[in-house]
Short mmCIF file of C-alpha atoms in Angstrom, two decimals:
data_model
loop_
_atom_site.label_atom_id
_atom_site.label_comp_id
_atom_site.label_asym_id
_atom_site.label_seq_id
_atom_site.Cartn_x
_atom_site.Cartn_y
_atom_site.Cartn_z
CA UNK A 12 0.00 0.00 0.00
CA UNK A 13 2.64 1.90 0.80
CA UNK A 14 4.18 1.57 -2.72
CA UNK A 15 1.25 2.94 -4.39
CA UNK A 16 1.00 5.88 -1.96
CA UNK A 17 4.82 7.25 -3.25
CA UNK A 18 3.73 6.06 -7.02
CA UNK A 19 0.51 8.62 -7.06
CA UNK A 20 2.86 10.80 -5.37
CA UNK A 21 5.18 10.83 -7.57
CA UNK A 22 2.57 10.57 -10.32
CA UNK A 23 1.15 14.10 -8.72
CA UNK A 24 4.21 16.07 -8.97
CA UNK A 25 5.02 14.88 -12.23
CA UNK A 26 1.69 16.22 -13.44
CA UNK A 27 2.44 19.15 -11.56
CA UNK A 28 5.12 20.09 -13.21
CA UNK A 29 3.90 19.63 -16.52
CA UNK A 30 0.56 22.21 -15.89
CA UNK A 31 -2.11 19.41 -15.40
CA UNK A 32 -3.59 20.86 -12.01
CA UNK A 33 -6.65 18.72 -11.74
CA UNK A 34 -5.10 15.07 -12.42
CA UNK A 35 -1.86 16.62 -9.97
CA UNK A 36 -4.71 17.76 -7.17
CA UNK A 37 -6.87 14.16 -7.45
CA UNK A 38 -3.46 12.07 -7.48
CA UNK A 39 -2.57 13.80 -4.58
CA UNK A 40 -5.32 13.15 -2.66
CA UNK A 41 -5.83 9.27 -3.46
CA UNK A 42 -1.81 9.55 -2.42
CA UNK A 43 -2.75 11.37 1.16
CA UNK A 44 -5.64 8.49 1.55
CA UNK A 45 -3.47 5.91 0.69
CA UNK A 46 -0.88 7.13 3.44
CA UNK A 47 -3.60 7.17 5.99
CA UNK A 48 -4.95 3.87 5.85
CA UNK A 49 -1.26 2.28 6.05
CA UNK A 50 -0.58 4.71 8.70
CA UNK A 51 -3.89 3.08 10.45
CA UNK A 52 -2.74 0.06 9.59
CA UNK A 53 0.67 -0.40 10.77
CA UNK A 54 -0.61 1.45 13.95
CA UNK A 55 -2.77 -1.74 14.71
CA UNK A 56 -0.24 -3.81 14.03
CA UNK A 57 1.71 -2.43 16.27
CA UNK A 58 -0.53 -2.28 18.95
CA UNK A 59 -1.54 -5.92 18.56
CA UNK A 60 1.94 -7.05 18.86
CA UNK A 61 2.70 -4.89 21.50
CA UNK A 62 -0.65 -6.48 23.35
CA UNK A 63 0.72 -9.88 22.34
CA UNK A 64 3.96 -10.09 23.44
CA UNK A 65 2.49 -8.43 27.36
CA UNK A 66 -0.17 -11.57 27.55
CA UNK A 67 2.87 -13.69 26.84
#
């Protein structure tokens, strides 16, 4: 997930650059989302190992 997140990055400053506003401002959002949810993700991962490893 995280891969896509720096490819629409990427994607959305490329597009940037070249003057194409609207595809640069909708890449970069689906990018921002895409952070989030592995943010969220990882965050419960961690937690649930963390919880894990103290009922152990």
């Amino acid at each position: 997930m995280i891969k896509w997140a720096i490819i629409f990055g990427l994607v959305s400053l490329v597009s940037g650059w070249l003057g194409f506003g609207t595809l640069s401002g909708v890449t970069g959002t689906i990018a921002k989302v895409l952070f989030a949810i592995f943010l969220v993700i990882f965050l419960i991962v961690i937690l649930a190992v963390i919880g894990l490893i103290h009922l152990l």
